[in-house]
Amino acid sequence: MHGVFRQIALDREQVALNGFAVIPEFIEPFACERLRDESKRLLAGDGLRRGGLRGVVRNSEVFREFVRADPLRQLMESLLGAGCRVVRSILFDKTVASNWLVPWHQDTTIAVRTRHDVSDYGPWSVKDGVPHVRPPSHVLERMLTLRVHLDDSGVANGPLLVVPASHTMGILAEESIHAEACDGRAAECSTTAGGAVLMRPLALHASRRAATPGHRRVLHLEFAAKDALPSPLEWAEF
Ligand SMILES: O=C(O)CCC(=O)C(=O)O
């Protein structure tokens, strides 16, 4: 995929201070179309009804080629250090058939290959057959999510909402997350197709149902710093 990335205008200070940043026009229109076509192929059938698919980088040569591209690697390494990599990938869509919402939360679990009982890691769960665990916050603080938008995402189709600066509070107890307070401080991450959003996993985020559902495809890529995970734990998708 040559010439995929546009001039990457990332406000690093925003990421550090607010825990997220919108990168408008992240990739070229032809690249967006290619990723969108691949998403259509992968989401056909069951994936469309479920509103998302896990492990898509592992299952798609097109996505693999995209995440291996030098400009993307350089961007993520400038934020997470050399040797960082994609450790979980999900393809989301919000459609008429699957018009979902997500309440306010932080992303506090990681997907690993095999369960090993390591102190400070837990509770454990299984999603789509893959073991998931809540790691200590220092692991999540060495991670960043890049969401590449393959359709326009704005007020009408349930965009990502983030509470600025909420990533600095560590892992919050569920009962301390108050929806009304979050709603009052929410920033809306609207972007056109081909734009991207970078977000710290511990930033409080949510999304509402689409008022006018169509498609809202997002390639969600979680990156982790090299050696963020102690042995014998291994990332599920690496
Ligand atoms: O795509 C969205 O609207 C929300 C996704 C989300 O909450 C998550 O990835 O944890």
mmCIF file of C-alpha atoms and ligand atoms in Angstrom:
data_model
loop_
_atom_site.group_PDB
_atom_site.id
_atom_site.type_symbol
_atom_site.label_atom_id
_atom_site.label_comp_id
_atom_site.label_asym_id
_atom_site.label_seq_id
_atom_site.Cartn_x
_atom_site.Cartn_y
_atom_site.Cartn_z
ATOM 1 C CA MET A 1 0.000 0.000 0.000
ATOM 2 C CA HIS A 2 2.095 2.867 -1.228
ATOM 3 C CA GLY A 3 1.326 6.498 -0.330
ATOM 4 C CA VAL A 4 -1.451 5.487 2.062
ATOM 5 C CA PHE A 5 -0.842 8.067 4.762
ATOM 6 C CA ARG A 6 -1.387 11.777 4.453
ATOM 7 C CA GLN A 7 0.644 14.324 6.352
ATOM 8 C CA ILE A 8 0.014 13.024 9.873
ATOM 9 C CA ALA A 9 -1.016 16.034 11.941
ATOM 10 C CA LEU A 10 -0.999 14.749 15.476
ATOM 11 C CA ASP A 11 -1.280 17.029 18.461
ATOM 12 C CA ARG A 12 0.914 15.088 20.903
ATOM 13 C CA GLU A 13 0.152 17.480 23.731
ATOM 14 C CA GLN A 14 -3.550 16.652 23.331
ATOM 15 C CA VAL A 15 -2.834 12.954 23.711
ATOM 16 C CA ALA A 16 -0.742 13.578 26.821
ATOM 17 C CA LEU A 17 -3.163 16.060 28.421
ATOM 18 C CA ASN A 18 -6.554 14.824 27.293
ATOM 19 C CA GLY A 19 -5.862 11.146 26.650
ATOM 20 C CA PHE A 20 -7.117 11.339 23.075
ATOM 21 C CA ALA A 21 -6.719 13.261 19.827
ATOM 22 C CA VAL A 22 -8.526 13.321 16.505
ATOM 23 C CA ILE A 23 -6.283 13.069 13.442
ATOM 24 C CA PRO A 24 -8.306 14.374 10.484
ATOM 25 C CA GLU A 25 -7.410 13.002 7.047
ATOM 26 C CA PHE A 26 -5.119 10.287 8.378
ATOM 27 C CA ILE A 27 -5.157 8.154 5.230
ATOM 28 C CA GLU A 28 -5.741 8.823 1.537
ATOM 29 C CA PRO A 29 -9.240 8.259 0.107
ATOM 30 C CA PHE A 30 -8.082 5.299 -2.054
ATOM 31 C CA ALA A 31 -6.601 3.595 1.028
ATOM 32 C CA CYS A 32 -9.775 4.215 3.008
ATOM 33 C CA GLU A 33 -11.792 2.646 0.214
ATOM 34 C CA ARG A 34 -9.535 -0.397 0.168
ATOM 35 C CA LEU A 35 -9.873 -0.881 3.934
ATOM 36 C CA ARG A 36 -13.637 -0.321 3.714
ATOM 37 C CA ASP A 37 -13.964 -2.945 0.973
ATOM 38 C CA GLU A 38 -12.017 -5.389 3.099
ATOM 39 C CA SER A 39 -14.303 -4.569 6.053
ATOM 40 C CA LYS A 40 -17.379 -5.292 3.937
ATOM 41 C CA ARG A 41 -15.930 -8.672 3.045
ATOM 42 C CA LEU A 42 -15.080 -9.541 6.647
ATOM 43 C CA LEU A 43 -18.309 -8.225 8.145
ATOM 44 C CA ALA A 44 -20.607 -9.918 5.647
ATOM 45 C CA GLY A 45 -23.086 -12.218 7.373
ATOM 46 C CA ASP A 46 -22.615 -12.795 11.061
ATOM 47 C CA GLY A 47 -20.151 -9.982 11.690
ATOM 48 C CA LEU A 48 -22.676 -7.419 10.499
ATOM 49 C CA ARG A 49 -25.345 -8.666 12.896
ATOM 50 C CA ARG A 50 -22.918 -8.673 15.817
ATOM 51 C CA GLY A 51 -21.707 -5.151 15.138
ATOM 52 C CA GLY A 52 -18.074 -6.138 15.219
ATOM 53 C CA LEU A 53 -15.388 -8.734 14.688
ATOM 54 C CA ARG A 54 -12.304 -9.494 16.764
ATOM 55 C CA GLY A 55 -8.865 -10.525 15.542
ATOM 56 C CA VAL A 56 -9.249 -8.911 12.141
ATOM 57 C CA VAL A 57 -5.563 -8.130 11.598
ATOM 58 C CA ARG A 58 -4.733 -11.805 12.053
ATOM 59 C CA ASN A 59 -7.417 -12.714 9.513
ATOM 60 C CA SER A 60 -6.742 -10.166 6.802
ATOM 61 C CA GLU A 61 -3.690 -9.659 4.629
ATOM 62 C CA VAL A 62 -4.992 -6.171 3.710
ATOM 63 C CA PHE A 63 -5.147 -5.080 7.361
ATOM 64 C CA ARG A 64 -1.791 -6.724 8.112
ATOM 65 C CA GLU A 65 -0.150 -4.800 5.302
ATOM 66 C CA PHE A 66 -1.740 -1.601 6.621
ATOM 67 C CA VAL A 67 -0.467 -2.007 10.198
ATOM 68 C CA ARG A 68 3.035 -2.875 8.998
ATOM 69 C CA ALA A 69 3.406 0.309 6.932
ATOM 70 C CA ASP A 70 6.389 2.444 7.953
ATOM 71 C CA PRO A 71 4.553 5.750 8.606
ATOM 72 C CA LEU A 72 2.138 4.008 10.957
ATOM 73 C CA ARG A 73 4.909 2.161 12.767
ATOM 74 C CA GLN A 74 6.913 5.382 13.079
ATOM 75 C CA LEU A 75 3.923 7.279 14.476
ATOM 76 C CA MET A 76 3.178 4.639 17.088
ATOM 77 C CA GLU A 77 6.846 4.193 17.996
ATOM 78 C CA SER A 78 7.137 7.931 18.560
ATOM 79 C CA LEU A 79 4.418 7.557 21.199
ATOM 80 C CA LEU A 80 5.107 4.115 22.712
ATOM 81 C CA GLY A 81 8.770 3.479 21.943
ATOM 82 C CA ALA A 82 10.592 1.212 19.514
ATOM 83 C CA GLY A 83 9.206 -2.273 19.083
ATOM 84 C CA CYS A 84 5.595 -1.455 20.008
ATOM 85 C CA ARG A 85 3.023 -3.515 18.170
ATOM 86 C CA VAL A 86 -0.629 -4.247 17.558
ATOM 87 C CA VAL A 87 -1.868 -6.572 20.282
ATOM 88 C CA ARG A 88 -5.618 -6.538 19.625
ATOM 89 C CA SER A 89 -7.704 -5.580 16.613
ATOM 90 C CA ILE A 90 -11.457 -5.197 16.293
ATOM 91 C CA LEU A 91 -13.587 -4.094 13.379
ATOM 92 C CA PHE A 92 -16.686 -2.212 14.526
ATOM 93 C CA ASP A 93 -19.773 -1.295 12.566
ATOM 94 C CA LYS A 94 -22.964 0.370 13.748
ATOM 95 C CA THR A 95 -25.842 -0.407 11.412
ATOM 96 C CA VAL A 96 -29.631 -0.608 11.284
ATOM 97 C CA ALA A 97 -29.327 -4.338 12.110
ATOM 98 C CA SER A 98 -26.917 -3.690 14.969
ATOM 99 C CA ASN A 99 -27.361 -0.185 16.343
ATOM 100 C CA TRP A 100 -25.522 -0.592 19.619
ATOM 101 C CA LEU A 101 -24.487 1.740 22.414
ATOM 102 C CA VAL A 102 -21.641 1.477 24.896
ATOM 103 C CA PRO A 103 -22.005 2.993 28.382
ATOM 104 C CA TRP A 104 -19.174 4.997 29.927
ATOM 105 C CA HIS A 105 -16.181 2.798 30.660
ATOM 106 C CA GLN A 106 -12.423 2.430 30.442
ATOM 107 C CA ASP A 107 -10.755 -0.348 28.440
ATOM 108 C CA THR A 108 -9.272 -2.362 31.261
ATOM 109 C CA THR A 109 -8.855 -5.823 29.799
ATOM 110 C CA ILE A 110 -6.306 -7.292 27.449
ATOM 111 C CA ALA A 111 -6.496 -10.414 25.291
ATOM 112 C CA VAL A 112 -3.817 -13.043 25.949
ATOM 113 C CA ARG A 113 -2.916 -16.363 24.355
ATOM 114 C CA THR A 114 -3.118 -18.580 27.428
ATOM 115 C CA ARG A 115 -4.283 -18.058 30.970
ATOM 116 C CA HIS A 116 -1.438 -17.926 33.518
ATOM 117 C CA ASP A 117 -2.218 -16.900 37.060
ATOM 118 C CA VAL A 118 0.139 -13.974 37.620
ATOM 119 C CA SER A 119 -0.180 -11.767 40.703
ATOM 120 C CA ASP A 120 -2.011 -8.454 40.148
ATOM 121 C CA TYR A 121 -3.654 -9.843 36.973
ATOM 122 C CA GLY A 122 -7.394 -10.532 37.218
ATOM 123 C CA PRO A 123 -10.278 -11.055 37.019
ATOM 124 C CA TRP A 124 -10.150 -13.400 34.025
ATOM 125 C CA SER A 125 -12.853 -13.903 31.407
ATOM 126 C CA VAL A 126 -13.215 -15.496 27.967
ATOM 127 C CA LYS A 127 -14.496 -13.615 24.887
ATOM 128 C CA ASP A 128 -14.939 -15.450 21.577
ATOM 129 C CA GLY A 129 -12.804 -18.256 23.015
ATOM 130 C CA VAL A 130 -9.889 -15.920 23.859
ATOM 131 C CA PRO A 131 -8.735 -15.448 27.492
ATOM 132 C CA HIS A 132 -9.023 -11.840 28.664
ATOM 133 C CA VAL A 133 -7.647 -10.376 31.879
ATOM 134 C CA ARG A 134 -7.473 -7.066 33.688
ATOM 135 C CA PRO A 135 -3.775 -6.151 34.019
ATOM 136 C CA PRO A 136 -2.364 -3.634 36.499
ATOM 137 C CA SER A 137 -2.782 -0.033 35.356
ATOM 138 C CA HIS A 138 0.922 0.376 34.471
ATOM 139 C CA VAL A 139 0.401 -2.063 31.575
ATOM 140 C CA LEU A 140 -2.612 -0.095 30.261
ATOM 141 C CA GLU A 141 -0.613 3.117 30.590
ATOM 142 C CA ARG A 142 1.853 1.688 28.055
ATOM 143 C CA MET A 143 -0.884 1.131 25.495
ATOM 144 C CA LEU A 144 -2.654 3.302 22.922
ATOM 145 C CA THR A 145 -5.639 2.644 20.707
ATOM 146 C CA LEU A 146 -5.721 3.905 17.151
ATOM 147 C CA ARG A 147 -9.203 3.974 15.615
ATOM 148 C CA VAL A 148 -9.171 4.373 11.853
ATOM 149 C CA HIS A 149 -12.540 5.623 10.609
ATOM 150 C CA LEU A 150 -13.710 4.055 7.373
ATOM 151 C CA ASP A 151 -16.981 6.051 7.196
ATOM 152 C CA ASP A 152 -17.871 9.550 8.292
ATOM 153 C CA SER A 153 -18.587 9.568 12.018
ATOM 154 C CA GLY A 154 -20.525 12.439 13.530
ATOM 155 C CA VAL A 155 -23.432 13.319 15.747
ATOM 156 C CA ALA A 156 -25.949 11.316 13.682
ATOM 157 C CA ASN A 157 -24.244 7.929 13.794
ATOM 158 C CA GLY A 158 -23.158 7.480 17.391
ATOM 159 C CA PRO A 159 -19.564 8.768 17.416
ATOM 160 C CA LEU A 160 -17.032 7.981 20.109
ATOM 161 C CA LEU A 161 -17.387 10.224 23.179
ATOM 162 C CA VAL A 162 -14.427 10.762 25.521
ATOM 163 C CA VAL A 163 -14.043 12.552 28.859
ATOM 164 C CA PRO A 164 -10.905 14.694 28.450
ATOM 165 C CA ALA A 165 -8.094 14.022 30.939
ATOM 166 C CA SER A 166 -9.877 11.039 32.485
ATOM 167 C CA HIS A 167 -6.977 8.719 31.579
ATOM 168 C CA THR A 168 -4.896 10.043 34.468
ATOM 169 C CA MET A 169 -7.123 8.595 37.192
ATOM 170 C CA GLY A 170 -5.967 4.961 37.025
ATOM 171 C CA ILE A 171 -8.457 2.099 36.888
ATOM 172 C CA LEU A 172 -11.751 3.413 38.264
ATOM 173 C CA ALA A 173 -14.234 1.373 40.268
ATOM 174 C CA GLU A 174 -17.391 0.905 38.190
ATOM 175 C CA GLU A 175 -19.545 2.600 40.821
ATOM 176 C CA SER A 176 -17.426 5.744 40.641
ATOM 177 C CA ILE A 177 -18.231 6.261 36.930
ATOM 178 C CA HIS A 178 -21.271 8.537 36.843
ATOM 179 C CA ALA A 179 -22.917 8.746 33.431
ATOM 180 C CA GLU A 180 -24.398 12.213 33.959
ATOM 181 C CA ALA A 181 -21.078 13.695 35.032
ATOM 182 C CA CYS A 182 -19.369 12.069 32.033
ATOM 183 C CA ASP A 183 -22.107 13.291 29.657
ATOM 184 C CA GLY A 184 -21.545 16.831 30.913
ATOM 185 C CA ARG A 185 -17.824 16.728 30.132
ATOM 186 C CA ALA A 186 -17.913 14.587 26.985
ATOM 187 C CA ALA A 187 -15.951 15.519 23.878
ATOM 188 C CA GLU A 188 -17.281 14.139 20.629
ATOM 189 C CA CYS A 189 -14.696 12.545 18.323
ATOM 190 C CA SER A 190 -16.264 13.360 14.963
ATOM 191 C CA THR A 191 -14.254 12.754 11.850
ATOM 192 C CA THR A 192 -14.722 12.121 8.171
ATOM 193 C CA ALA A 193 -13.864 8.788 6.552
ATOM 194 C CA GLY A 194 -10.100 8.380 6.474
ATOM 195 C CA GLY A 195 -9.611 10.231 9.755
ATOM 196 C CA ALA A 196 -8.426 8.579 12.948
ATOM 197 C CA VAL A 197 -8.671 8.890 16.708
ATOM 198 C CA LEU A 198 -5.882 8.044 19.144
ATOM 199 C CA MET A 199 -7.005 7.189 22.640
ATOM 200 C CA ARG A 200 -5.467 5.995 25.892
ATOM 201 C CA PRO A 201 -7.292 2.853 27.101
ATOM 202 C CA LEU A 202 -7.914 4.421 30.504
ATOM 203 C CA ALA A 203 -9.732 7.438 29.018
ATOM 204 C CA LEU A 204 -13.423 7.211 29.926
ATOM 205 C CA HIS A 205 -15.373 6.678 26.710
ATOM 206 C CA ALA A 206 -18.812 5.727 25.450
ATOM 207 C CA SER A 207 -20.964 5.873 22.378
ATOM 208 C CA ARG A 208 -24.691 6.253 21.805
ATOM 209 C CA ARG A 209 -26.966 4.559 19.325
ATOM 210 C CA ALA A 210 -26.952 6.158 15.891
ATOM 211 C CA ALA A 211 -29.885 8.524 15.346
ATOM 212 C CA THR A 212 -29.702 7.765 11.623
ATOM 213 C CA PRO A 213 -27.942 4.410 11.324
ATOM 214 C CA GLY A 214 -26.121 3.564 8.130
ATOM 215 C CA HIS A 215 -22.563 2.365 8.516
ATOM 216 C CA ARG A 216 -19.955 3.517 11.011
ATOM 217 C CA ARG A 217 -17.008 1.228 10.356
ATOM 218 C CA VAL A 218 -13.945 1.642 12.541
ATOM 219 C CA LEU A 219 -10.734 -0.361 12.483
ATOM 220 C CA HIS A 220 -9.794 -0.410 16.169
ATOM 221 C CA LEU A 221 -6.106 -1.203 16.770
ATOM 222 C CA GLU A 222 -4.627 -1.531 20.238
ATOM 223 C CA PHE A 223 -0.867 -1.037 20.415
ATOM 224 C CA ALA A 224 1.338 -1.927 23.372
ATOM 225 C CA ALA A 225 4.908 -0.989 24.180
ATOM 226 C CA LYS A 226 7.528 -3.689 23.774
ATOM 227 C CA ASP A 227 7.847 -5.739 26.965
ATOM 228 C CA ALA A 228 4.697 -4.232 28.465
ATOM 229 C CA LEU A 229 3.539 -7.744 29.331
ATOM 230 C CA PRO A 230 5.575 -9.938 31.707
ATOM 231 C CA SER A 231 6.434 -13.538 30.840
ATOM 232 C CA PRO A 232 4.778 -16.058 30.704
ATOM 233 C CA LEU A 233 1.841 -13.941 29.499
ATOM 234 C CA GLU A 234 1.701 -13.368 25.749
ATOM 235 C CA TRP A 235 -0.568 -11.149 23.663
ATOM 236 C CA ALA A 236 -3.298 -13.124 21.945
ATOM 237 C CA GLU A 237 -2.861 -11.441 18.608
ATOM 238 C CA PHE A 238 0.847 -11.138 18.282
HETATM 239 O O1 LIG B 1 -16.753 2.318 18.785
HETATM 240 C C1 LIG B 1 -17.386 2.741 19.748
HETATM 241 O O2 LIG B 1 -18.341 3.456 19.621
HETATM 242 C C2 LIG B 1 -17.017 2.400 21.159
HETATM 243 C C3 LIG B 1 -16.019 1.322 21.254
HETATM 244 C C4 LIG B 1 -15.618 1.085 22.656
HETATM 245 O O3 LIG B 1 -16.229 1.482 23.568
HETATM 246 C C5 LIG B 1 -14.410 0.357 22.946
HETATM 247 O O4 LIG B 1 -13.686 0.017 22.032
HETATM 248 O O5 LIG B 1 -14.149 0.099 24.127
#
